[in-house]
CSV table of C-alpha atoms in Angstrom, one decimal:
chain,number,residue,atom,x,y,z
A,6,MET,CA,73.7,60.2,20.2
A,7,GLN,CA,75.2,63.1,18.2
A,8,LEU,CA,77.2,62.1,15.1
A,9,ARG,CA,80.2,64.2,16.2
A,10,TYR,CA,80.9,61.7,19.0
A,11,GLU,CA,81.2,58.9,16.4
A,12,ILE,CA,84.0,60.7,14.5
A,13,PRO,CA,87.5,59.1,15.1
A,14,ASP,CA,90.4,61.3,16.0
A,15,SER,CA,92.3,60.3,12.8
A,16,PHE,CA,89.4,61.7,10.8
A,17,TRP,CA,90.7,65.3,11.2
A,18,SER,CA,94.1,64.5,9.8
A,19,LEU,CA,92.7,65.0,6.3
A,20,PHE,CA,92.7,68.7,6.8
A,21,ARG,CA,96.4,68.7,7.9
A,22,SER,CA,97.5,66.3,5.1
A,23,VAL,CA,99.7,67.5,2.2
A,24,ASN,CA,97.4,65.4,0.0
A,25,ARG,CA,94.1,66.9,1.2
A,26,GLU,CA,93.1,68.2,-2.2
A,27,ILE,CA,93.6,64.7,-3.7
A,28,TYR,CA,91.6,63.1,-0.9
A,29,MET,CA,88.8,65.6,-1.2
A,30,GLU,CA,88.5,65.0,-5.0
A,31,THR,CA,88.6,61.2,-4.4
A,32,LEU,CA,85.8,61.4,-1.9
A,33,LEU,CA,83.7,63.5,-4.3
A,34,ARG,CA,84.3,60.9,-7.1
A,35,ILE,CA,83.5,57.9,-4.9
A,36,ASN,CA,80.4,59.7,-3.6
A,37,GLU,CA,79.2,60.4,-7.2
A,38,GLU,CA,79.5,56.7,-8.0
A,39,TYR,CA,78.0,55.8,-4.6
A,40,GLN,CA,74.8,57.7,-5.4
A,41,TYR,CA,74.2,55.9,-8.7
A,42,SER,CA,75.0,52.4,-7.4
A,43,ASN,CA,72.0,50.1,-6.7
A,44,TYR,CA,73.9,48.4,-3.9
A,45,PHE,CA,77.4,48.8,-2.3
A,46,LEU,CA,80.6,49.7,-4.0
A,47,THR,CA,83.1,46.9,-3.8
A,48,GLN,CA,86.7,47.5,-2.9
A,49,GLU,CA,87.8,46.4,-6.4
A,50,LEU,CA,85.4,48.9,-8.0
A,51,CYS,CA,86.7,51.7,-5.9
A,52,VAL,CA,90.3,50.9,-6.8
A,53,GLN,CA,89.3,50.9,-10.5
A,54,ILE,CA,87.6,54.3,-10.1
A,55,LEU,CA,90.7,55.8,-8.5
A,56,SER,CA,93.0,54.2,-11.1
A,57,ASP,CA,91.0,55.8,-13.9
A,58,MET,CA,91.1,59.2,-12.1
A,59,ASN,CA,94.9,58.8,-11.7
A,60,ALA,CA,95.4,57.9,-15.3
A,61,ARG,CA,93.4,61.0,-16.4
A,62,LYS,CA,95.0,63.5,-14.0
A,63,LYS,CA,98.5,62.0,-13.3
A,64,ILE,CA,98.1,62.4,-9.5
A,65,GLN,CA,101.3,63.1,-7.6
A,66,LEU,CA,100.7,61.6,-4.1
A,67,HIS,CA,103.1,62.6,-1.3
A,68,ARG,CA,104.1,60.3,1.5
A,69,GLU,CA,102.1,60.6,4.7
A,70,GLU,CA,103.7,60.6,8.1
A,71,ASN,CA,102.0,57.4,9.2
A,72,GLU,CA,102.8,55.5,5.9
A,73,THR,CA,105.4,52.7,6.1
A,74,ASP,CA,107.8,51.7,3.4
A,75,PHE,CA,105.6,48.7,2.7
A,76,ASP,CA,102.6,51.1,2.0
A,77,ILE,CA,104.6,53.1,-0.5
A,78,LEU,CA,105.0,49.9,-2.7
A,79,ASP,CA,101.2,49.9,-3.4
A,80,THR,CA,99.7,51.7,-6.4
A,81,THR,CA,98.5,55.3,-6.0
A,82,ALA,CA,94.8,54.2,-6.1
A,83,ALA,CA,95.4,51.6,-3.4
A,84,ARG,CA,97.3,54.0,-1.2
A,85,ILE,CA,94.5,56.6,-1.4
A,86,LEU,CA,91.8,54.1,-0.6
A,87,LYS,CA,93.8,52.6,2.3
A,88,TRP,CA,94.5,56.0,3.8
A,89,LEU,CA,90.8,57.0,3.7
A,90,LEU,CA,89.8,53.8,5.3
A,91,LYS,CA,92.4,54.1,8.0
A,92,SER,CA,91.4,57.7,8.8
A,93,GLY,CA,87.7,56.9,9.0
A,94,TRP,CA,86.4,58.8,6.0
A,95,LEU,CA,85.4,55.5,4.4
A,96,LYS,CA,84.3,52.2,6.0
A,97,LYS,CA,84.6,48.5,5.0
A,98,ILE,CA,81.8,46.1,5.3
A,99,GLU,CA,82.6,42.4,4.8
A,100,ASP,CA,80.0,40.4,2.9
A,101,PHE,CA,80.8,36.8,3.8
A,102,GLY,CA,77.9,35.5,1.7
A,103,THR,CA,79.5,36.7,-1.6
A,104,MET,CA,83.0,36.9,-0.2
A,105,THR,CA,83.4,40.5,-1.2
A,106,THR,CA,84.5,43.7,0.7
A,107,ASN,CA,82.2,46.6,0.2
A,108,ILE,CA,83.0,50.3,0.8
A,109,VAL,CA,80.5,52.6,2.4
A,110,ILE,CA,80.5,56.3,3.5
A,111,PRO,CA,79.7,56.9,7.2
A,112,ASP,CA,77.0,59.3,8.1
A,113,TYR,CA,79.4,61.9,9.6
A,114,ALA,CA,81.7,61.7,6.5
A,115,ALA,CA,78.7,62.2,4.2
A,116,ILE,CA,78.0,65.6,5.9
A,117,PHE,CA,81.5,66.8,5.2
A,118,ILE,CA,81.5,65.5,1.6
A,119,GLU,CA,78.3,67.4,1.0
A,120,ALA,CA,80.2,70.5,2.2
A,121,PHE,CA,83.0,69.8,-0.2
A,122,GLU,CA,80.4,69.6,-3.0
A,123,ARG,CA,79.0,73.0,-2.1
A,124,LEU,CA,82.4,74.5,-2.1
A,125,THR,CA,83.2,73.2,-5.6
A,126,SER,CA,79.9,73.1,-7.5
A,127,GLU,CA,77.9,75.8,-9.3
A,128,GLU,CA,74.4,74.5,-8.7
A,129,MET,CA,71.2,76.5,-8.0
A,130,GLU,CA,71.8,79.1,-5.4
A,131,GLU,CA,70.5,78.8,-1.9
A,132,THR,CA,68.4,82.0,-2.1
A,133,GLU,CA,66.5,80.4,-5.0
A,134,ILE,CA,66.1,77.0,-3.5
A,135,TYR,CA,64.9,78.2,-0.1
A,136,ILE,CA,62.3,80.7,-1.4
A,137,GLN,CA,60.8,78.0,-3.5
A,138,ASN,CA,60.7,75.6,-0.6
A,139,VAL,CA,59.0,78.1,1.6
A,140,TYR,CA,56.4,78.8,-1.0
A,141,ALA,CA,55.7,75.1,-1.7
A,142,THR,CA,55.5,74.2,2.0
A,143,LEU,CA,53.1,77.0,2.9
A,144,PHE,CA,50.9,76.3,-0.1
A,145,SER,CA,50.7,72.6,0.9
A,146,PHE,CA,50.1,73.5,4.6
A,147,GLN,CA,47.2,75.8,3.6
A,148,ASN,CA,45.5,73.4,1.2
A,149,ASP,CA,46.3,69.9,2.3
A,150,SER,CA,44.1,68.6,5.2
A,151,ARG,CA,46.6,65.8,6.1
A,152,VAL,CA,49.5,68.1,7.1
A,153,ASN,CA,50.5,69.1,10.6
A,154,LEU,CA,52.6,71.8,12.3
A,155,ASN,CA,55.8,70.2,11.2
A,156,MET,CA,55.3,71.5,7.7
A,157,LEU,CA,55.0,75.0,9.1
A,158,ARG,CA,58.2,74.5,11.1
A,159,THR,CA,59.9,73.4,7.8
A,160,ALA,CA,58.9,76.6,6.2
A,161,LEU,CA,60.3,78.5,9.2
A,162,ILE,CA,63.6,76.6,9.0
A,163,ASN,CA,63.9,77.4,5.2
A,164,THR,CA,63.1,81.1,5.9
A,165,ARG,CA,65.9,81.2,8.5
A,166,ARG,CA,68.3,79.5,6.1
A,167,LEU,CA,67.5,82.0,3.4
A,168,ASN,CA,68.2,84.8,5.9
A,169,LYS,CA,71.5,83.1,6.7
A,170,ALA,CA,72.4,82.8,3.0
A,171,LEU,CA,71.8,86.5,2.5
A,172,GLN,CA,73.7,87.4,5.6
A,173,ASP,CA,76.7,85.4,4.5
A,174,MET,CA,76.5,87.0,1.1
A,175,LEU,CA,76.5,90.5,2.8
A,176,HIS,CA,79.4,89.7,5.1
A,177,ASN,CA,81.6,88.3,2.3
A,178,MET,CA,81.5,91.6,0.4
A,179,ASP,CA,84.7,92.8,2.2
A,180,LYS,CA,86.9,90.3,0.3
A,181,PHE,CA,85.9,92.0,-3.0
A,182,PHE,CA,86.8,95.4,-1.7
A,183,GLU,CA,90.2,94.0,-0.6
A,184,ARG,CA,90.8,92.4,-4.0
A,185,LEU,CA,89.8,95.7,-5.7
A,186,LEU,CA,92.3,97.7,-3.8
A,187,ASN,CA,95.1,95.2,-4.5
A,188,GLN,CA,94.9,95.9,-8.3
A,189,ASP,CA,97.7,98.1,-9.5
A,190,SER,CA,96.8,98.5,-13.2
A,191,TYR,CA,93.6,99.4,-15.0
A,192,GLY,CA,93.6,96.1,-16.9
A,193,ASP,CA,93.8,94.0,-13.8
A,194,LEU,CA,91.2,96.1,-12.1
A,195,LEU,CA,88.8,95.6,-15.0
A,196,LYS,CA,89.5,91.9,-15.0
A,197,GLU,CA,88.9,91.6,-11.3
A,198,HIS,CA,85.6,93.5,-11.6
A,199,LEU,CA,84.3,91.5,-14.6
A,200,ASP,CA,85.7,88.0,-13.8
A,201,GLY,CA,85.5,88.3,-10.0
A,202,TYR,CA,82.6,90.5,-8.8
A,203,VAL,CA,80.3,90.3,-11.8
A,204,GLU,CA,80.7,86.6,-12.2
A,205,GLU,CA,80.6,85.6,-8.5
A,206,ILE,CA,78.1,88.1,-7.1
A,207,VAL,CA,76.1,89.9,-9.7
A,208,LYS,CA,75.4,86.9,-12.0
A,209,LYS,CA,75.2,84.1,-9.4
A,210,LYS,CA,73.8,85.9,-6.3
A,211,TYR,CA,72.7,89.5,-6.7
A,212,HIS,CA,70.7,88.9,-9.9
A,213,ILE,CA,68.6,86.4,-8.0
A,214,LEU,CA,67.3,89.2,-5.8
A,215,LYS,CA,67.1,91.9,-8.4
A,216,THR,CA,67.5,90.9,-12.1
A,217,SER,CA,65.7,87.6,-12.4
A,218,ASP,CA,63.3,88.6,-9.6
A,219,ASN,CA,63.1,85.0,-8.4
A,220,PHE,CA,62.7,86.2,-4.8
A,221,TYR,CA,60.1,88.7,-5.6
A,222,ILE,CA,58.1,86.3,-7.7
A,223,TYR,CA,57.3,84.3,-4.6
A,224,LYS,CA,57.4,87.0,-1.9
A,225,MET,CA,54.0,88.6,-2.5
A,226,ASP,CA,52.3,85.1,-2.9
A,227,ILE,CA,53.9,84.0,0.4
A,228,LYS,CA,52.7,87.1,2.2
A,229,LYS,CA,49.2,86.7,0.8
A,230,CYS,CA,49.2,83.1,1.9
A,231,LEU,CA,50.3,84.0,5.4
A,232,SER,CA,47.6,86.7,5.6
A,233,ASP,CA,44.9,84.4,4.4
A,234,MET,CA,45.8,81.7,7.0
A,235,ARG,CA,45.9,84.3,9.7
A,236,GLU,CA,42.4,85.7,8.9
A,237,ASN,CA,40.8,82.3,8.6
A,238,GLU,CA,39.9,81.7,12.3
A,239,GLU,CA,37.9,78.6,11.6
A,240,TRP,CA,40.8,77.0,9.8
A,241,ILE,CA,43.2,78.0,12.6
A,242,GLU,CA,41.0,76.3,15.2
A,243,THR,CA,40.9,73.2,13.1
A,244,ILE,CA,44.7,73.1,13.0
A,245,ARG,CA,44.9,73.7,16.8
A,246,GLU,CA,42.5,70.8,17.4
A,247,ARG,CA,44.5,68.5,15.1
A,248,ALA,CA,47.8,69.5,16.8
A,249,LYS,CA,46.2,69.0,20.3
A,250,ALA,CA,45.0,65.5,19.3
A,251,ALA,CA,48.5,64.6,18.1
A,252,GLY,CA,50.1,65.9,21.3
A,253,ASP,CA,51.9,68.7,19.4
A,254,THR,CA,51.5,71.6,21.7
A,255,LYS,CA,55.0,73.1,21.8
A,256,GLU,CA,54.1,76.0,19.5
A,257,ASP,CA,50.9,77.6,18.4
A,258,VAL,CA,50.1,78.0,14.7
A,259,ILE,CA,49.8,81.8,15.1
A,260,GLU,CA,53.2,81.9,16.7
A,261,LEU,CA,54.8,80.0,13.8
A,262,LEU,CA,53.1,82.3,11.3
A,263,ASP,CA,54.4,85.3,13.2
A,264,LEU,CA,58.0,84.0,13.1
A,265,ILE,CA,57.8,83.3,9.4
A,266,GLU,CA,56.4,86.8,8.7
A,267,ARG,CA,59.1,88.3,10.8
A,268,GLY,CA,61.7,86.3,8.9
A,269,PHE,CA,60.5,87.9,5.6
A,270,ASP,CA,60.8,91.3,7.2
A,271,ASP,CA,64.4,90.5,8.0
A,272,ILE,CA,65.0,89.4,4.4
A,273,GLU,CA,63.8,92.8,3.2
A,274,HIS,CA,66.3,94.6,5.5
A,275,ARG,CA,69.1,92.4,4.3
A,276,ILE,CA,68.3,93.0,0.7
A,277,THR,CA,68.3,96.7,1.4
A,278,ASN,CA,71.8,96.4,3.0
A,279,MET,CA,72.9,94.3,0.0
A,280,ASP,CA,71.8,97.2,-2.3
A,281,LYS,CA,73.9,99.6,-0.3
A,282,GLU,CA,77.0,97.4,-0.4
A,283,HIS,CA,76.5,96.9,-4.1
A,284,SER,CA,76.4,100.6,-4.7
A,285,LYS,CA,79.4,101.2,-2.5
A,286,TYR,CA,81.4,98.6,-4.5
A,287,VAL,CA,80.4,100.1,-7.9
A,288,ARG,CA,81.4,103.6,-6.6
A,289,ALA,CA,84.7,102.2,-5.3
A,290,THR,CA,85.4,100.5,-8.6
A,291,VAL,CA,84.8,103.7,-10.6
A,292,THR,CA,86.9,105.8,-8.2
A,293,ARG,CA,89.8,103.2,-8.4
A,294,MET,CA,89.6,103.2,-12.2
A,295,ASN,CA,89.8,107.0,-12.3
A,296,TYR,CA,92.8,107.0,-10.0
A,297,LEU,CA,94.6,104.3,-12.0
A,298,LEU,CA,93.9,106.2,-15.2
A,299,SER,CA,95.1,109.6,-13.9
A,300,GLY,CA,97.2,108.6,-10.9
A,301,GLU,CA,100.4,109.8,-12.4
A,302,THR,CA,99.1,113.1,-13.8
A,303,ASP,CA,96.7,114.7,-11.4
A,304,THR,CA,97.5,116.4,-8.1
A,305,LYS,CA,96.0,113.7,-5.9
A,306,GLY,CA,97.9,110.9,-7.6
A,307,LEU,CA,101.2,112.8,-7.3
A,308,VAL,CA,100.6,113.5,-3.6
A,309,VAL,CA,99.8,109.8,-3.0
A,310,GLN,CA,103.1,108.8,-4.8
A,311,LEU,CA,105.0,111.3,-2.6
A,312,LEU,CA,103.5,110.0,0.6
A,313,ASN,CA,104.2,106.4,-0.5
A,314,LYS,CA,107.8,107.3,-1.1
A,315,ILE,CA,108.1,109.0,2.2
A,316,SER,CA,106.7,106.0,4.1
A,317,ALA,CA,109.1,103.7,2.3
A,318,GLU,CA,112.2,105.6,3.5
A,319,GLU,CA,114.0,104.3,6.5
A,320,ASN,CA,114.7,107.9,7.7
A,321,PRO,CA,111.7,109.9,6.5
A,322,ASP,CA,112.6,113.0,8.5
A,323,GLN,CA,115.1,114.2,6.0
A,324,ILE,CA,112.9,113.7,3.0
A,325,ILE,CA,110.0,115.5,4.8
A,326,LYS,CA,112.3,118.5,5.4
A,327,GLU,CA,113.4,118.6,1.8
A,328,THR,CA,109.8,118.3,0.6
A,329,GLY,CA,108.7,121.1,3.0
A,330,LYS,CA,111.3,123.4,1.4
A,331,ARG,CA,109.7,123.0,-2.0
A,332,MET,CA,106.0,122.7,-1.3
A,333,ASN,CA,103.5,123.6,1.3
A,334,LEU,CA,101.7,120.4,2.3
A,335,SER,CA,99.4,122.3,4.7
A,336,LEU,CA,97.4,123.9,1.8
A,337,LEU,CA,94.1,122.3,1.1
A,338,GLU,CA,94.6,123.1,-2.6
A,339,ILE,CA,97.4,120.4,-2.6
A,340,PHE,CA,94.8,117.7,-2.5
A,341,SER,CA,92.3,119.3,-4.9
A,342,GLU,CA,92.2,122.1,-7.4
A,343,LYS,CA,88.8,123.0,-5.8
A,344,SER,CA,88.4,123.9,-2.2
A,345,LEU,CA,86.9,121.3,0.1
A,346,TYR,CA,83.9,123.6,0.7
A,347,LYS,CA,82.8,126.6,-1.2
A,348,LYS,CA,79.9,128.5,0.2
A,349,ARG,CA,77.3,129.2,-2.4
A,350,LYS,CA,75.2,132.3,-1.9
A,351,PRO,CA,71.5,131.6,-2.0
A,352,LYS,CA,69.1,133.4,-4.3
A,353,THR,CA,67.6,135.2,-1.3
A,354,ASP,CA,71.0,136.9,-0.9
A,355,PHE,CA,70.8,138.3,-4.4
A,356,ILE,CA,67.3,139.6,-3.8
A,357,SER,CA,68.3,141.2,-0.5
A,358,GLN,CA,71.1,143.1,-2.2
A,359,MET,CA,68.6,144.7,-4.5
A,360,GLY,CA,67.3,146.7,-1.5
A,361,LEU,CA,64.2,144.6,-0.8
A,362,ASP,CA,63.0,144.2,2.7
A,363,GLU,CA,63.9,141.0,4.5
A,364,GLU,CA,60.2,140.3,5.3
A,365,ILE,CA,58.5,139.8,2.0
A,366,GLU,CA,54.8,139.5,1.9
A,367,ASP,CA,53.0,136.9,-0.1
A,368,LEU,CA,52.8,137.9,-3.8
A,369,ALA,CA,49.5,138.8,-5.2
A,370,ARG,CA,48.1,136.8,-8.1
A,371,GLU,CA,49.1,139.6,-10.6
A,372,ASP,CA,52.7,139.6,-9.3
A,373,VAL,CA,53.0,135.8,-9.6
A,374,LEU,CA,51.7,136.0,-13.2
A,375,LYS,CA,54.2,138.8,-13.9
A,376,LEU,CA,57.1,136.7,-12.6
A,377,ASN,CA,56.0,133.7,-14.7
A,378,ARG,CA,55.8,135.9,-17.8
A,379,ILE,CA,59.4,137.2,-17.1
A,380,GLN,CA,60.6,133.6,-16.7
A,381,MET,CA,59.0,132.5,-19.9
A,382,ARG,CA,59.8,135.6,-21.9
A,383,TYR,CA,63.4,134.9,-22.4
A,384,SER,CA,65.0,131.6,-23.5
A,385,ARG,CA,68.2,130.2,-22.2
A,386,GLN,CA,69.9,131.1,-25.5
A,387,GLU,CA,68.9,134.7,-25.0
A,388,ILE,CA,70.3,134.8,-21.5
A,389,GLU,CA,73.6,133.3,-22.7
A,390,ASP,CA,73.7,135.9,-25.6
A,391,PHE,CA,73.2,138.7,-23.0
A,392,ILE,CA,76.1,137.5,-20.9
A,393,GLU,CA,78.4,136.9,-24.0
A,394,THR,CA,77.6,140.4,-25.4
A,395,HIS,CA,78.7,142.1,-22.2
A,396,MET,CA,81.8,140.0,-21.5
A,397,GLU,CA,85.2,141.7,-21.6
A,398,ASN,CA,88.3,139.6,-21.0
A,399,GLU,CA,86.1,136.6,-20.2
A,400,ILE,CA,84.3,138.5,-17.4
A,401,MET,CA,80.9,140.2,-17.4
A,402,ASP,CA,80.9,142.8,-14.7
A,403,ALA,CA,77.4,143.9,-13.8
A,404,GLY,CA,78.8,147.0,-12.1
A,405,SER,CA,80.0,148.4,-15.5
A,406,LEU,CA,76.6,147.8,-17.2
A,407,ASN,CA,74.3,150.6,-18.0
A,408,ILE,CA,71.0,149.1,-16.9
A,409,ALA,CA,68.4,151.7,-18.1
A,410,GLU,CA,65.7,149.4,-19.4
A,411,GLU,CA,63.4,146.9,-17.7
A,412,ALA,CA,64.4,144.2,-20.2
A,413,ASP,CA,68.1,144.4,-19.3
A,414,PHE,CA,67.2,144.4,-15.6
A,415,GLU,CA,65.1,141.3,-16.1
A,416,LYS,CA,67.9,139.6,-18.1
A,417,LEU,CA,70.4,140.4,-15.3
A,418,ILE,CA,68.1,138.7,-12.8
A,419,LEU,CA,67.6,135.6,-15.0
A,420,ALA,CA,71.4,135.5,-15.7
A,421,TYR,CA,72.1,135.2,-11.9
A,422,ASP,CA,69.4,132.5,-11.6
A,423,TYR,CA,70.9,130.6,-14.6
A,424,SER,CA,74.4,130.8,-13.2
A,425,THR,CA,73.3,129.0,-10.0
A,426,ARG,CA,72.2,125.9,-11.9
A,427,ARG,CA,74.5,122.9,-12.2
A,428,ASN,CA,74.2,122.7,-16.0
A,429,SER,CA,75.0,126.4,-16.5
A,430,LYS,CA,77.9,127.5,-18.6
A,431,TYR,CA,78.7,130.4,-16.2
A,432,GLN,CA,79.3,131.0,-12.6
A,433,ILE,CA,79.7,134.0,-10.3
A,434,LEU,CA,83.0,134.9,-8.7
A,435,GLU,CA,82.9,134.6,-4.9
A,436,GLU,CA,83.4,138.2,-4.0
A,437,GLU,CA,81.5,140.8,-2.0
A,438,PRO,CA,80.0,142.9,-4.7
A,439,GLU,CA,79.2,146.6,-4.3
A,440,ILE,CA,75.6,147.8,-4.6
A,441,ILE,CA,75.0,149.7,-7.9
A,442,GLU,CA,72.3,152.3,-8.0
A,443,ASN,CA,71.4,153.2,-11.6
A,444,GLY,CA,68.3,155.4,-11.7
A,445,LYS,CA,65.3,153.4,-10.6
A,446,TYR,CA,67.3,150.1,-10.6
A,447,LYS,CA,69.4,148.9,-7.7
A,448,TYR,CA,71.5,145.7,-8.1
A,449,PRO,CA,74.8,144.1,-6.9
A,450,GLY,CA,77.8,144.4,-9.1
A,451,LEU,CA,78.2,140.7,-9.7
A,452,LYS,CA,81.0,139.3,-12.0
A,453,PHE,CA,80.1,136.4,-14.3
A,454,VAL,CA,82.8,134.0,-15.7
A,455,ARG,CA,82.8,130.8,-17.6
A,456,ARG,CA,82.3,127.6,-15.6
A,457,ARG,CA,85.2,125.1,-15.6
A,458,LEU,CA,83.9,121.8,-16.9
């Protein structure tokens, strides 16, 4: 019979009670003493334990709906114990031989008390416990001749529990994003990140998968163990004969090994997804910090404040009209000083404007060596000096240069190549330059300006 059918209806009243926190703490305290007792806990000992807890914490117990005026006259410890007995969380057993009343925890209540412990304790994480269990179980199954398929099923159960623990960790990431967005100051945001996410996820959960490498310590050994068992056909036949003799024919040993191996593949996918969520949270934290630091000064922050003010008004139409008279909200530059997309001309476009044919044949060995010599002939400092020397009013106009020597022409080419790099000090104005023909040299009249950092 399933344990859930043994639970009395009054059992669930704990979760609706105004004193539920006190009752949960009481059950945890009694369970702690219960585990270290050689026999039963007497009713007198339970009352003493609760009296000590009350003296230490000054418990304020509220009146329950089903309590009578006579019940209120009892001590706080006696009232707590009586309520837990009446609701079915604890049970009395009369020992007529010693004339004592013992207190025991029913099986169904023990399951819930274990859940309370997991919600309040900071013990070893499930991800570490389960991977060690899987490793130990598979190693024993492979090397102990007395074991049966039940041990392999135990390894499969722990693999699935590990998958479930990782899935729960992944699905609970949304609460950290929500708490992150609720912070209105830089200090609160930093505290939430360090005391919340770093303490609860990075140090307690994520580091188990990445930093401490507890998972990866066992992963390769487990996969090797599975591979060795699968390839040992003689050993597999021995296991099959043993299972057939014991009447255990529900599952084949190869089928169980396949399920465990598939479970580890799922673990890899979940760890990859956890990496993505972790990266998303770190990026969101940095973005939120930048916004809180400059939210009142930069354009985006001011626009957000304006939109928040408009949404808070009871009649937003009027304020929208007044705002529209003073600023054009349709311009993309309102949201960013830079355009959302700026088309960058490729290097091939620069080459095409020099009059070369679109179809370029493969360079000969001598031409390749010549280009390499040009690239290595001038340092970046020489290219920057070339641009600085020809700058007028912070602009170097290639159209106004007198390119008469091959060295100047090569420096102009390298200057364009340098300006297309991310770490360059200069950039090219996005204009359609005219083609300059200066003797034997033909090149676009590009304009170089300093890059805004």
